[in-house]
Short mmCIF file of C-alpha atoms and ligand atoms in Angstrom, two decimals:
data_model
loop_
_atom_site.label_atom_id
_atom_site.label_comp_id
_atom_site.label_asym_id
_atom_site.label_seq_id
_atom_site.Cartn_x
_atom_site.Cartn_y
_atom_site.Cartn_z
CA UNK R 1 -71.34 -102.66 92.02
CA UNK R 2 -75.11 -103.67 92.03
CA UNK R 3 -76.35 -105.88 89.21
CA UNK R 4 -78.36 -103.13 87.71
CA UNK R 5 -75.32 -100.39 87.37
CA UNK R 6 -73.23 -103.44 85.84
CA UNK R 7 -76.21 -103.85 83.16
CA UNK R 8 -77.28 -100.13 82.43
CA UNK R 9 -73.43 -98.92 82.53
CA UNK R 10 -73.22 -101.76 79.71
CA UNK R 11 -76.02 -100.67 77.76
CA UNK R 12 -75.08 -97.30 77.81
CA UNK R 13 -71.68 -97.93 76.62
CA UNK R 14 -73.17 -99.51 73.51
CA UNK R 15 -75.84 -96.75 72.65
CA UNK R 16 -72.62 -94.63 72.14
CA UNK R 17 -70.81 -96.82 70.13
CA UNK R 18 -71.12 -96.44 66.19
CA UNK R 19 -73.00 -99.06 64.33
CA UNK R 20 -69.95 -100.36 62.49
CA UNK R 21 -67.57 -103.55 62.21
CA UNK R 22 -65.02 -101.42 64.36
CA UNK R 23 -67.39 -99.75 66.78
CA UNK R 24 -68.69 -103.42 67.58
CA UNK R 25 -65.48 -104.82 67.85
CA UNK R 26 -63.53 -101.88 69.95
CA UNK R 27 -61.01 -100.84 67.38
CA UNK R 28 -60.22 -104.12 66.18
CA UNK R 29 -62.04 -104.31 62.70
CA UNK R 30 -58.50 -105.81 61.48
CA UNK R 31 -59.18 -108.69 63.26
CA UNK R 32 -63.00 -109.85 62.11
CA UNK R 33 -61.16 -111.58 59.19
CA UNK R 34 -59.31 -114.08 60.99
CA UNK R 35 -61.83 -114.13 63.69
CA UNK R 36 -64.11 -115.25 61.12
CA UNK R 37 -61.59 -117.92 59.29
CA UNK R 38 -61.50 -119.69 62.96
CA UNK R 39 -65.16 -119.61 63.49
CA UNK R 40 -65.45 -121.42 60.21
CA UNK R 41 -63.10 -123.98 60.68
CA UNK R 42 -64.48 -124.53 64.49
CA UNK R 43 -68.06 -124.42 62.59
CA UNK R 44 -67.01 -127.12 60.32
CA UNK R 45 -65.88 -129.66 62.74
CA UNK R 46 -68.54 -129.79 64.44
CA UNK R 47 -71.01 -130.06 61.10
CA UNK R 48 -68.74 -133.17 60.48
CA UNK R 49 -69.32 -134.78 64.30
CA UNK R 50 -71.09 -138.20 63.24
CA UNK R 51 -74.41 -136.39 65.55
CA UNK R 52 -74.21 -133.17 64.06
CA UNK R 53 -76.42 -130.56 63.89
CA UNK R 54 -78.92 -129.46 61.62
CA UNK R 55 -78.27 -125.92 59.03
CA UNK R 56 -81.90 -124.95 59.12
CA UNK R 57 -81.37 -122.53 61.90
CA UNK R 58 -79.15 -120.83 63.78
CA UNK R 59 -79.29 -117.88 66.46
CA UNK R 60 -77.16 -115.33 66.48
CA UNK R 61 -76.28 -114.01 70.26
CA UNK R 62 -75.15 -110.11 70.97
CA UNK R 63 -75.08 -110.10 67.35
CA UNK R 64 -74.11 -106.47 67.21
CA UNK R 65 -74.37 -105.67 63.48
CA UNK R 66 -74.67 -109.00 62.00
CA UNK R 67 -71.20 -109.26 61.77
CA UNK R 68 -70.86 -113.31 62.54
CA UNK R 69 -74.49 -113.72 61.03
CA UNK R 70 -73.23 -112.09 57.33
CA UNK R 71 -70.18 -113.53 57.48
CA UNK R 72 -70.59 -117.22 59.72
CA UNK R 73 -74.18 -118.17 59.69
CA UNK R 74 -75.59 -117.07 56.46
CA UNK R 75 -73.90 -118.96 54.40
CA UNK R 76 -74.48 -121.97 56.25
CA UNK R 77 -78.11 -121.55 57.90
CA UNK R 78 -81.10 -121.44 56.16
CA UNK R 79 -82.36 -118.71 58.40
CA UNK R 80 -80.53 -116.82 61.20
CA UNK R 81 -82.10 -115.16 64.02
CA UNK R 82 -80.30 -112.32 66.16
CA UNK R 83 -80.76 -111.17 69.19
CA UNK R 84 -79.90 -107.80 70.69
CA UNK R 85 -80.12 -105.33 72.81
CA UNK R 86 -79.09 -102.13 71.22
CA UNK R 87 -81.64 -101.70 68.76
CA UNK R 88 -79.18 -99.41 66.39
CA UNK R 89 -77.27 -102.22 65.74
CA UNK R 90 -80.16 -104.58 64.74
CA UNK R 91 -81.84 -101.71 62.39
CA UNK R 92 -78.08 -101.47 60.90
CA UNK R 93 -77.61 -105.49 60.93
CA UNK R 94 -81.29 -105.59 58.72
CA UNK R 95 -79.85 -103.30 56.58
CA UNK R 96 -76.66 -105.00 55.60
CA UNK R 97 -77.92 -108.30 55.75
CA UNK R 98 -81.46 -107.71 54.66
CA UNK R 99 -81.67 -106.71 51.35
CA UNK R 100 -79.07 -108.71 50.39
CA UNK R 101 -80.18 -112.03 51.83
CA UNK R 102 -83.57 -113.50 52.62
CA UNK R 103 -81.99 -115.70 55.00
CA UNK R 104 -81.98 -113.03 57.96
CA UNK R 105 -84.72 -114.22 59.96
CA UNK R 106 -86.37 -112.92 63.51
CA UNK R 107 -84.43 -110.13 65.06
CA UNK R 108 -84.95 -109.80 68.96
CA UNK R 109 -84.34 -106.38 70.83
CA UNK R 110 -83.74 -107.25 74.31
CA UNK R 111 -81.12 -108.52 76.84
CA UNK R 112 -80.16 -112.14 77.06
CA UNK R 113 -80.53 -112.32 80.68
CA UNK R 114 -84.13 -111.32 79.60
CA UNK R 115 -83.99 -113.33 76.48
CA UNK R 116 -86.05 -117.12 76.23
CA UNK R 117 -85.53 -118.38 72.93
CA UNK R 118 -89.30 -119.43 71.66
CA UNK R 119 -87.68 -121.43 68.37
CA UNK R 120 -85.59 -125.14 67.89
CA UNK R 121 -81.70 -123.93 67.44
CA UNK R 122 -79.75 -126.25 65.62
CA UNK R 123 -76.87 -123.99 66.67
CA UNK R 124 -77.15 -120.68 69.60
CA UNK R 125 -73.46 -119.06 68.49
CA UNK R 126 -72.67 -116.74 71.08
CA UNK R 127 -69.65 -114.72 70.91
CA UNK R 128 -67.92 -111.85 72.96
CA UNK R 129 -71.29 -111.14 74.75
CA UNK R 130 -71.74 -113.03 77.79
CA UNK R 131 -69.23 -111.29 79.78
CA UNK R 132 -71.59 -108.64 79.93
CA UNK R 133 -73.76 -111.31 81.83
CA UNK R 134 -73.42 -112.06 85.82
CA UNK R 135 -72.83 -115.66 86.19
CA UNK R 136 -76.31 -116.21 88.05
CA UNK R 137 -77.94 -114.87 84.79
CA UNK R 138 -75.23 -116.53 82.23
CA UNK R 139 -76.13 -120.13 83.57
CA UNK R 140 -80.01 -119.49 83.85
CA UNK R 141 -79.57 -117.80 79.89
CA UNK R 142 -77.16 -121.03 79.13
CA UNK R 143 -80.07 -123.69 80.95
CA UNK R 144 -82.88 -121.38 78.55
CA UNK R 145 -80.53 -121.96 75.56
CA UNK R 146 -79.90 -125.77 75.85
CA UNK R 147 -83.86 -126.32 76.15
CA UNK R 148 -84.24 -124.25 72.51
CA UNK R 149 -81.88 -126.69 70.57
CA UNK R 150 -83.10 -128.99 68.02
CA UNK R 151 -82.10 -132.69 67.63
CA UNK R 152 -77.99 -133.05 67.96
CA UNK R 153 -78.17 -128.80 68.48
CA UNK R 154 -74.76 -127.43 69.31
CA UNK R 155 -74.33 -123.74 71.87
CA UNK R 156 -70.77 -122.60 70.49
CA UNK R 157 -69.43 -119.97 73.28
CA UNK R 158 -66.59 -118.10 71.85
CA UNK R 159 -65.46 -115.60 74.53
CA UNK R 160 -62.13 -114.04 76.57
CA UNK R 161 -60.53 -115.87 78.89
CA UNK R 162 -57.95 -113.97 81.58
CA UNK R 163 -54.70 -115.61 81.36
CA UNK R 164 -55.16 -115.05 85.26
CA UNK R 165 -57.56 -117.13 87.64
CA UNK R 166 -59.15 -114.08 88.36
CA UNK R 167 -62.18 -112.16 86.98
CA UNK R 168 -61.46 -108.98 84.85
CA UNK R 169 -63.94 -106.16 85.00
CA UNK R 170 -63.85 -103.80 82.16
CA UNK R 171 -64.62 -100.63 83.64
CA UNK R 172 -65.23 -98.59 79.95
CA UNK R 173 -68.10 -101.09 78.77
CA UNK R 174 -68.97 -102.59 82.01
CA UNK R 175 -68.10 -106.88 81.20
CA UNK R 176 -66.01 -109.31 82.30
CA UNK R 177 -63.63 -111.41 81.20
CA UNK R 178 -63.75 -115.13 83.01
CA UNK R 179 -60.88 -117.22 83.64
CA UNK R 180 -61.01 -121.10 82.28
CA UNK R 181 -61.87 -122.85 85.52
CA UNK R 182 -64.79 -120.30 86.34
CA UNK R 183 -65.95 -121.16 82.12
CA UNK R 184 -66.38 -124.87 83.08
CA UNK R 185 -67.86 -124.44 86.18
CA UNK R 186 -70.50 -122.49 84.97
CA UNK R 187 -71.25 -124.93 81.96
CA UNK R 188 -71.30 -127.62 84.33
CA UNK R 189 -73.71 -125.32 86.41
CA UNK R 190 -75.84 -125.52 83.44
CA UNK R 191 -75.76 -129.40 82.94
CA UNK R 192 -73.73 -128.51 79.08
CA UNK R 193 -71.13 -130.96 78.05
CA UNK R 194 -68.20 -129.73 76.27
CA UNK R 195 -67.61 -131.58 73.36
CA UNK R 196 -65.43 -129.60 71.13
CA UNK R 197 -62.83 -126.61 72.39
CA UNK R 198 -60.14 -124.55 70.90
CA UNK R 199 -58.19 -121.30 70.99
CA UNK R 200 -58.25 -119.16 68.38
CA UNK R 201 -55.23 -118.45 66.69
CA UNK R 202 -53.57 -115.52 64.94
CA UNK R 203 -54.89 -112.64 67.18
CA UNK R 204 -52.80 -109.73 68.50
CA UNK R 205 -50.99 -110.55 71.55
CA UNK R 206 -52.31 -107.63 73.14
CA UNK R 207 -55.78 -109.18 73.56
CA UNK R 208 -57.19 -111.92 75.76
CA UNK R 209 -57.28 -115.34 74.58
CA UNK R 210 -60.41 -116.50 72.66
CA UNK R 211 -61.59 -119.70 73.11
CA UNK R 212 -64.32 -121.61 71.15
CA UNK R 213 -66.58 -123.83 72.79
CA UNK R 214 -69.03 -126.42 72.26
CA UNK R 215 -71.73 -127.66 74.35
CA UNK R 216 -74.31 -129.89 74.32
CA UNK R 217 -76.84 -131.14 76.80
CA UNK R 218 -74.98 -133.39 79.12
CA UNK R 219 -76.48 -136.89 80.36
CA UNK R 220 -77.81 -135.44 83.72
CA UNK R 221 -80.47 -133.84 80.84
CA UNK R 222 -80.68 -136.63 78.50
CA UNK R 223 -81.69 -138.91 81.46
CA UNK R 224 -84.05 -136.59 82.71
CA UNK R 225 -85.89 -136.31 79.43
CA UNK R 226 -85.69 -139.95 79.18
CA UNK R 227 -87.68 -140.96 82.48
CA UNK R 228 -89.93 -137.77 81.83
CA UNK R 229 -91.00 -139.41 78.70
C1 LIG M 301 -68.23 -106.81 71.46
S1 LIG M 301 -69.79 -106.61 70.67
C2 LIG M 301 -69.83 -108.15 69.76
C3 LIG M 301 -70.88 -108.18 68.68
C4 LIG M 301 -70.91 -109.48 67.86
N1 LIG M 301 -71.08 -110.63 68.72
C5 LIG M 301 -69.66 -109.61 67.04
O1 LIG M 301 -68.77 -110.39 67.43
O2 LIG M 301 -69.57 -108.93 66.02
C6 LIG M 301 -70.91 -106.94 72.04
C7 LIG M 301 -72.37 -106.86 71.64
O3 LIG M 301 -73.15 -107.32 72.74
C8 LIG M 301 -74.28 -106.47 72.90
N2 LIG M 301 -74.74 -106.60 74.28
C9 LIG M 301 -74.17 -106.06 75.40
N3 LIG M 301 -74.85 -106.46 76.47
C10 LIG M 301 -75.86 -107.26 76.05
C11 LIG M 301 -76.90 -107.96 76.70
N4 LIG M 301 -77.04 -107.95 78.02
N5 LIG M 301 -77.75 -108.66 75.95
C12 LIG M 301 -77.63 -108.70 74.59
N6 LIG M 301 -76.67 -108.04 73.91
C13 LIG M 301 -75.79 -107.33 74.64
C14 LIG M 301 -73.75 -105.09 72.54
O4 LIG M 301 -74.80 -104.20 72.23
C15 LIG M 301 -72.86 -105.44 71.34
O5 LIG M 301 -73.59 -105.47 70.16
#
């Protein structure tokens, strides 16, 4: 399939998929609950690391309907931006979140593999978005990422992984699924470290796995910016 069928077929999908917790999340609105419980603890841990991050801002990746940012960010962040391509979703997410909260900050209509974060992150949360991403385009968005984090900033990745070593393609809206090894290499790819990772538990067993990640610049980068300064 060429790279622009895997992308429009994608975006399609999600113009025809109702602004709502389940339209977002396929069917499986029973499951934003716990989904959010484990993003919270995961969240937590790493606000406790000795070097951890900021809560002045956070950016909210594929954010749908502002699910994770209402739920995750908010009540953490002092502002939240989103990001996202279907711009139903965002005029839905400003709705929810808006009115209600004067934390919601920039909202960004366009794909991440077109995306270049213009602000300091103390956290990028990214979650069940970047298998619609080709790898080329996931590392050069991941590279773009790590160079928008703020002192001790933090990329969480929480995404499927096949129990398989194989690649899953997801025919109906057009992403993949990654298997762990093909996960590292592709942080590694991006010079991230992974500091923190878990598997989120409590999920139906008919789903893929979902592990949280955290990355951080590794020292390839921290060197760099050392002799560049
Ligand atoms: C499974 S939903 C998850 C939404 C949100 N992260 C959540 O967990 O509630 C996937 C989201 O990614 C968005 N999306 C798909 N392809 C994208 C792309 N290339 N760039 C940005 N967003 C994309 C869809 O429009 C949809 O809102």
């Amino acid at each position: 399939m060429s790279e622009n069928i895997f992308y429009t077929k994608a975006a399609k999908y999600w113009a025809n998929v109702p602004a709502t917790i389940n339209g977002v999340l396929g069917g499986y609105e029973h499951i934003s609950g716990i989904d959010i419980k484990g993003s919270k603890a995961f969240l937590n841990d790493i606000l406790s690391l000795k070097n951890a991050p900021g809560t002045e801002l956070a950016l909210d990746c594929g954010a749908g309907i502002g699910r994770i940012a209402q739920y995750l960010l908010i009540p953490v962040f002092d502002k939240v931006d989103l990001v996202e391509q279907e711009k139903r979703f965002l005029s839905v997410a400003k709705r929810r979140i808006g009115e209600l909260h004067e934390r919601l900050g920039s909202l960004y209509n366009i794909g991440l593999q077109h995306f270049t974060p213009k602000k300091k992150y103390d956290v990028i949360w990214c979650q069940w978005v970047l298998g619609h991403l080709n790898d080329i385009d996931l590392i050069a968005f991941l590279v773009r990422c790590k160079k928008a984090l703020n002192t001790n900033g933090v990329i969480v990745v929480k995404e499927n992984i096949t129990a398989s070593e194989e690649i899953e393609y997801d025919d109906e809206d057009s992403s993949v699924a990654r298997p762990y090894k093909l996960m590292q290499l592709i942080f590694k790819e991006a010079n991230l470290e992974l500091i923190k990772e878990s598997v989120q538990d409590g999920f139906p067993d008919d789903i893929y796995k979902v592990y949280l990640f955290a990355l951080v610049p590794n020292d390839l980068d921290k060197k760099a910016f050392v002799l560049a300064s």
